[in-house]
mmCIF file of C-alpha atoms in Angstrom:
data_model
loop_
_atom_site.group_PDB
_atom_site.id
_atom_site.type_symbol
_atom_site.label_atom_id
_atom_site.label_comp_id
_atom_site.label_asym_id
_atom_site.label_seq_id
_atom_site.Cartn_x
_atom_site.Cartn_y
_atom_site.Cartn_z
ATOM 1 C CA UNK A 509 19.537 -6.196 -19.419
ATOM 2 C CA UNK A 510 17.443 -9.455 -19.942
ATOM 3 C CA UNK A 511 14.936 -8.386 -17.346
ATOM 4 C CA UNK A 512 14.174 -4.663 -18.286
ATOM 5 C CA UNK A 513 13.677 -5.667 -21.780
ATOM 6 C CA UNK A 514 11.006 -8.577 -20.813
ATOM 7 C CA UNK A 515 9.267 -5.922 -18.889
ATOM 8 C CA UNK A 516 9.221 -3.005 -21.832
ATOM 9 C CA UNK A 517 7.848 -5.968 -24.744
ATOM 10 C CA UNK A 518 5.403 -7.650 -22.105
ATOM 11 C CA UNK A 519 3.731 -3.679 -21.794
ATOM 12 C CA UNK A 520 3.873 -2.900 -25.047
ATOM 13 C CA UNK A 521 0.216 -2.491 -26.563
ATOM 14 C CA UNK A 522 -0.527 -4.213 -29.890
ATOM 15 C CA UNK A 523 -1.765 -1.406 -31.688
ATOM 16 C CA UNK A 524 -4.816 -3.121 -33.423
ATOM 17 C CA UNK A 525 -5.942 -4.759 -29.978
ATOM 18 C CA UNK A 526 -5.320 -1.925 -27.694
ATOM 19 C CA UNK A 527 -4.328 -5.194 -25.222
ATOM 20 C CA UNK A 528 -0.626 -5.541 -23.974
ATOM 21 C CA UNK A 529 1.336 -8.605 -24.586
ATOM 22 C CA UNK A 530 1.007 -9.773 -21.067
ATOM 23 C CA UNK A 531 -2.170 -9.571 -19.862
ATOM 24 C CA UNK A 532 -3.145 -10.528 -15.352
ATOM 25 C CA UNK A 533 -5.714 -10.667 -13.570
ATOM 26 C CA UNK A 534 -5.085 -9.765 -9.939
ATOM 27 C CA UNK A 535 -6.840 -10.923 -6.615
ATOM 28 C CA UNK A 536 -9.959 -9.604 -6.906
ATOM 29 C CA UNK A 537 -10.186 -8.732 -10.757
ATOM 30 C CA UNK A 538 -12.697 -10.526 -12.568
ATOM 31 C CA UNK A 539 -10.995 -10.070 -15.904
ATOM 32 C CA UNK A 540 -7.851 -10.020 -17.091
ATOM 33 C CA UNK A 541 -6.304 -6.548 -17.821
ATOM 34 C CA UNK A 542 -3.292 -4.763 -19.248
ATOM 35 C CA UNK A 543 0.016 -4.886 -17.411
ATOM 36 C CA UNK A 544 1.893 -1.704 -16.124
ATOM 37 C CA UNK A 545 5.441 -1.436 -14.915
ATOM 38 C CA UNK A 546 3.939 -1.670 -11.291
ATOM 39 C CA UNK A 547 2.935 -4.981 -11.780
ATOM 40 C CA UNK A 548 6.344 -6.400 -12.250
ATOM 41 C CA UNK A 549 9.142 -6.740 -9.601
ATOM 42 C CA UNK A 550 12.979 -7.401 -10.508
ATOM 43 C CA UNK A 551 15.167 -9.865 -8.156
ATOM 44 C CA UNK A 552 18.767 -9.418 -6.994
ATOM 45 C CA UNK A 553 21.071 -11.997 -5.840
ATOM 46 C CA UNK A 554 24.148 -8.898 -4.562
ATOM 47 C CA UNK A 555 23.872 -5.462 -3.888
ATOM 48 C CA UNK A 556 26.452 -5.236 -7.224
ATOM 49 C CA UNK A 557 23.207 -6.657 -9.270
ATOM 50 C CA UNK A 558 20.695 -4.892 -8.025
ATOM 51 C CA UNK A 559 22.910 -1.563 -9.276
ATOM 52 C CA UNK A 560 22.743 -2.868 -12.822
ATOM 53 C CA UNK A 561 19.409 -3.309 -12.623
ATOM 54 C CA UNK A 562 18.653 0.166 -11.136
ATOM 55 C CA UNK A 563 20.892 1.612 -13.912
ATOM 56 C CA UNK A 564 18.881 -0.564 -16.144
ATOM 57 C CA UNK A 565 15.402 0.673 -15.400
ATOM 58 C CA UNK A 566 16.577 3.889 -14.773
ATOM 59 C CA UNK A 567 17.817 4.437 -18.460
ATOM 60 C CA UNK A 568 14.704 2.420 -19.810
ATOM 61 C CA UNK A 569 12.524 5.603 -18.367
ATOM 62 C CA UNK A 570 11.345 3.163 -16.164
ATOM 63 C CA UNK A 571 9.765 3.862 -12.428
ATOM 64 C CA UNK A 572 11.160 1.712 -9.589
ATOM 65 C CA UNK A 573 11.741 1.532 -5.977
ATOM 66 C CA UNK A 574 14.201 -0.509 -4.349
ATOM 67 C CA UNK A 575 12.313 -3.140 -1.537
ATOM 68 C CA UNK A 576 13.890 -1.799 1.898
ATOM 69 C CA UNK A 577 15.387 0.786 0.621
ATOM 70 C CA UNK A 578 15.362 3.558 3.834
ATOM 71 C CA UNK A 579 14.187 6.155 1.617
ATOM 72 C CA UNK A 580 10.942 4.025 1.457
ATOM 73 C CA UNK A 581 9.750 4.691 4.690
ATOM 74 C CA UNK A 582 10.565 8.644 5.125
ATOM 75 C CA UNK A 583 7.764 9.704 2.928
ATOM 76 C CA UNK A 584 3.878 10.280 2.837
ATOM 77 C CA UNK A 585 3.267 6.695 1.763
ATOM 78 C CA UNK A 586 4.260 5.331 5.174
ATOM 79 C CA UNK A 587 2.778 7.990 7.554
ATOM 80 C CA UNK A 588 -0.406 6.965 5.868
ATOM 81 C CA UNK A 589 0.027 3.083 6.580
ATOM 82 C CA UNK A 590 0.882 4.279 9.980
ATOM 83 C CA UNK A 591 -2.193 6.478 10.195
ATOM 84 C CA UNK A 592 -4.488 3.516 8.974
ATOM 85 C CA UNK A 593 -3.227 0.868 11.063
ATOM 86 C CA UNK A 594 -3.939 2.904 14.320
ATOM 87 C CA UNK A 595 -7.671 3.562 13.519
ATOM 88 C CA UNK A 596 -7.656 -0.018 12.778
ATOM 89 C CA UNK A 597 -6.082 -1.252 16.069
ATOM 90 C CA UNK A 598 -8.544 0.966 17.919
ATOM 91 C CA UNK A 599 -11.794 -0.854 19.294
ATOM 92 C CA UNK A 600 -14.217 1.677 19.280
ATOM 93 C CA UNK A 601 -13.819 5.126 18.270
ATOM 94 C CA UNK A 602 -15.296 7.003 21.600
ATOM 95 C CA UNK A 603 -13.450 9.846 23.043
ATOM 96 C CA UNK A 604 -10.164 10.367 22.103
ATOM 97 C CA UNK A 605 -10.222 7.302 19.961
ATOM 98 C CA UNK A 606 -11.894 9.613 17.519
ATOM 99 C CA UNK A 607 -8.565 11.388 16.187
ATOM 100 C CA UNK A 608 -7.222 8.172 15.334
ATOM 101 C CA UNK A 609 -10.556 8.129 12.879
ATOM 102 C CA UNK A 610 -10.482 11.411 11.835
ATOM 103 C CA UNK A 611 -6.699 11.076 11.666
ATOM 104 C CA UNK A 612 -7.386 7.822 8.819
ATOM 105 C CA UNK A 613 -9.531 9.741 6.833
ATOM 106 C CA UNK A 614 -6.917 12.817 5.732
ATOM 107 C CA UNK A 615 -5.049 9.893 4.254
ATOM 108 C CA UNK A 616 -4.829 8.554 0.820
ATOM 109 C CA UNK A 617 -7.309 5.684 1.684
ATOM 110 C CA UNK A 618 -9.873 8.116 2.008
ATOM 111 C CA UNK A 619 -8.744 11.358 0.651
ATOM 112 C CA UNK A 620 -11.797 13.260 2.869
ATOM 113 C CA UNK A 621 -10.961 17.026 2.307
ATOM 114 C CA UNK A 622 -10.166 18.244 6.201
ATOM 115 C CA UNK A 623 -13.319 20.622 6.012
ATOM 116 C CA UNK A 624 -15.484 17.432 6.302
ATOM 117 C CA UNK A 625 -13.119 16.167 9.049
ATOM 118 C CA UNK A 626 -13.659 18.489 11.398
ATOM 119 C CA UNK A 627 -17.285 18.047 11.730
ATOM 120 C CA UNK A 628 -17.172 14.001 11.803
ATOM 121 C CA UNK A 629 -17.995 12.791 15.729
ATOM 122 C CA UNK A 630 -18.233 9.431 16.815
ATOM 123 C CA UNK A 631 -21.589 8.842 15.931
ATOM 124 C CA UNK A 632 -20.644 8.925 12.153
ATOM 125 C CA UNK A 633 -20.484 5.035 12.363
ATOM 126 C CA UNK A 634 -23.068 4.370 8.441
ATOM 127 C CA UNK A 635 -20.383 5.862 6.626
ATOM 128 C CA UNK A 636 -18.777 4.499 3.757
ATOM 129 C CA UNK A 637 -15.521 4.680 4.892
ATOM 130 C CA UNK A 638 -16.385 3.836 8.510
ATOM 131 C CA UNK A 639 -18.015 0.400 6.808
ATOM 132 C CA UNK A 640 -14.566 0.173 5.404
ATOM 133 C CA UNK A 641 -12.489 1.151 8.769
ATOM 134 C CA UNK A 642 -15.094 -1.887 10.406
ATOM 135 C CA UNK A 643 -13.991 -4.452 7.779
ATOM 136 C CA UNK A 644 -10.689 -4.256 7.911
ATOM 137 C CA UNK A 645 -10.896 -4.484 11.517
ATOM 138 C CA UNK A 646 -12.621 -7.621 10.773
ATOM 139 C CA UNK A 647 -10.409 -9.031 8.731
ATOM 140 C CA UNK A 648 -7.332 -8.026 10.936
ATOM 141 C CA UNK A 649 -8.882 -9.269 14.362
ATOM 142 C CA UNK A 650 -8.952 -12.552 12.186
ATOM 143 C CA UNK A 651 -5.524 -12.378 11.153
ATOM 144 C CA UNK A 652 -5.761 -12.942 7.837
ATOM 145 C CA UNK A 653 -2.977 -10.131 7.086
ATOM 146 C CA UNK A 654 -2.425 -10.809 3.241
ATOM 147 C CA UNK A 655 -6.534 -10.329 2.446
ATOM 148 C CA UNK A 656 -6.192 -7.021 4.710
ATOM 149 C CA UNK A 657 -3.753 -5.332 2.635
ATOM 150 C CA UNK A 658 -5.424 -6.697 -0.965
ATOM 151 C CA UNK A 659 -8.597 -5.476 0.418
ATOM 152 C CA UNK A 660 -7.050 -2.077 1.286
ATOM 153 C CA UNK A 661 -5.270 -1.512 -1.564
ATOM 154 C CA UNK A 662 -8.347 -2.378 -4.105
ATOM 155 C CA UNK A 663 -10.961 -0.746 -2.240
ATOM 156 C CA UNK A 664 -9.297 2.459 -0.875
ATOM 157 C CA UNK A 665 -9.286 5.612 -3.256
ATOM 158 C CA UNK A 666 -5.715 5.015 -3.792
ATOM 159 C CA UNK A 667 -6.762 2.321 -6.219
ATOM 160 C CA UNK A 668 -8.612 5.444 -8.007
ATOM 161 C CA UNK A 669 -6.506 8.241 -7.265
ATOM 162 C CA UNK A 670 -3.163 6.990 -8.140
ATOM 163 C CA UNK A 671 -3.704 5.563 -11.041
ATOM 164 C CA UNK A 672 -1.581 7.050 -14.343
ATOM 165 C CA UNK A 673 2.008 7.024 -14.747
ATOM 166 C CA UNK A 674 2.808 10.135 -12.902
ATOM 167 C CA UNK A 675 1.366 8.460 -9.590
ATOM 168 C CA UNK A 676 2.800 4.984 -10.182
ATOM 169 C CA UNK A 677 5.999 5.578 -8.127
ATOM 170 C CA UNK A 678 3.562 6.450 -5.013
ATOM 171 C CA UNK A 679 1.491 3.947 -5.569
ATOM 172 C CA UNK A 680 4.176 1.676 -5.870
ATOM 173 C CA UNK A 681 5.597 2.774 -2.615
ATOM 174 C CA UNK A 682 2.350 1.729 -0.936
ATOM 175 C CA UNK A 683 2.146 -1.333 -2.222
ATOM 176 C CA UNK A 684 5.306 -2.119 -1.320
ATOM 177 C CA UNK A 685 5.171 -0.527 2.518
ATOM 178 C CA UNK A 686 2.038 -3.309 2.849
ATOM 179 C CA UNK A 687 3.931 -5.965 1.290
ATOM 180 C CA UNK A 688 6.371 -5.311 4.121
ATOM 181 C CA UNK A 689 3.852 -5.096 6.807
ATOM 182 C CA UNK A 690 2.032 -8.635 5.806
ATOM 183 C CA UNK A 691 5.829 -10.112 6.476
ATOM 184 C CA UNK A 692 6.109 -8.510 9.220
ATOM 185 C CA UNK A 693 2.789 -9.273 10.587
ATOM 186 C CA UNK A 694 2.812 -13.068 9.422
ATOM 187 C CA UNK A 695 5.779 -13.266 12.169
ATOM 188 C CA UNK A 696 3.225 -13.297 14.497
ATOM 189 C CA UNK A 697 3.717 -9.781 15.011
ATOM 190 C CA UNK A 698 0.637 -7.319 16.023
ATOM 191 C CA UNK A 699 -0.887 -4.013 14.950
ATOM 192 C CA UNK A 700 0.279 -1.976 17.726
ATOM 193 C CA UNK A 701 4.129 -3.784 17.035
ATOM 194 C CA UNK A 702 3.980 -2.846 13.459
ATOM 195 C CA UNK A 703 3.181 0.156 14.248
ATOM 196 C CA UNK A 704 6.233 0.765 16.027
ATOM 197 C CA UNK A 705 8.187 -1.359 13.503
ATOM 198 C CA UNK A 706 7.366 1.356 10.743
ATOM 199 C CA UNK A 707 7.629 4.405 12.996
ATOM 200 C CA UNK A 708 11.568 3.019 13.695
ATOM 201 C CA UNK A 709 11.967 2.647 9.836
ATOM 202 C CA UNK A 710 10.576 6.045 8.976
ATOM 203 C CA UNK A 711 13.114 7.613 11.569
ATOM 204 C CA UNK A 712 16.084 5.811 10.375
ATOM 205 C CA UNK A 713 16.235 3.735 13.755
ATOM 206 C CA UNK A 714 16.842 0.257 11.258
ATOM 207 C CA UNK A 715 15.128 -2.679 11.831
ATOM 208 C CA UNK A 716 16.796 -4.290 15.163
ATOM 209 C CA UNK A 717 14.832 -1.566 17.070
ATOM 210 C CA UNK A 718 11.589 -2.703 17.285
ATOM 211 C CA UNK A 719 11.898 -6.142 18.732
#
């Protein structure tokens, strides 16, 4: 196929320049870098298509995931969106508002072993992740839904954690969970509704059930 093959020669590295054929610079990236199989995404016209091209990949040694496919939603990745978007929908983190924050920080964004979680209380508000936790809140009480999840994904410790081909299916599963909430979202949808939105996907419920 036309497609995989464009993918395998734009990430093959020129052996004297250590650079790949195709380099980007993403949203936020101040110079251009090497491309990776994660940075490319495959369109399909019929489901009969997008079966060649998962037979495609898939025989190319290639790592993919299938946008909207259920199977996206039933896994880590999404419990951890879920997970992040709660602390972020909360206003203050008082009471029992502090789970929520505590809750965040066992995820992938943060990675905080649970030893350290158990001691954090709601005055813990200089932290570096609770700076983070306050500027996406920023940014999402603004709306700007696309800049949250770029900001997410780049400064989170997924960004440093995932990295290397035996994470870039997970971390392709993230990405692609927040490319489905900015959709969703940018339907004038809400925290609190995507929250729901997701929670229906991961338990099979479809789409149509979180109106």
């Amino acid at each position: 196929m036309i497609a995989v093959k464009k993918i395998i020669d734009c990430c093959s590295i020129d052996s004297k320049t250590k650079q790949t054929r195709l380099r980007n610079r993403g949203k936020g990236e101040k110079e251009f870098r090497n491309v990776t199989f994660r940075d490319f995404a495959v369109l399909a016209r019929t489901s009969n298509e997008m079966k060649d091209v998962s037979n495609a990949l898939k025989n190319a040694g290639i790592p993919y995931l299938r946008n909207k496919d259920p199977n996206l939603f039933t896994g880590k990745e999404c419990a951890d969106w879920m997970a992040l978007f709660e602390a972020l929908e909360c206003k203050d983190f008082t009471g029992r508002n502090i789970n929520y924050y505590k809750k965040s920080l066992f995820t992938s964004f943060f990675a905080i072993p649970l030893s350290k979680i158990e001691v954090i209380n709601e005055n813990d508000a200089f932290s570096p992740q609770r700076r983070k936790i306050d500027r996406w809140r920023d940014i999402a009480h603004e709306e700007k839904w696309e800049d949250l999840i770029d900001d997410i994904l780049v400064s989170s410790e997924i960004s440093k954690n995932l990295h290397g081909l035996s994470n870039m299916q997970s971390f392709g599963i993230f990405r692609q969970i927040g490319s489905v909430a900015i959709e969703y979202l940018s339907q004038g949808h809400d925290l609190s509704e995507l929250i729901r939105y997701l929670k229906n996907l991961q338990e099979g419920k479809g789409e149509d059930a979180s109106a």
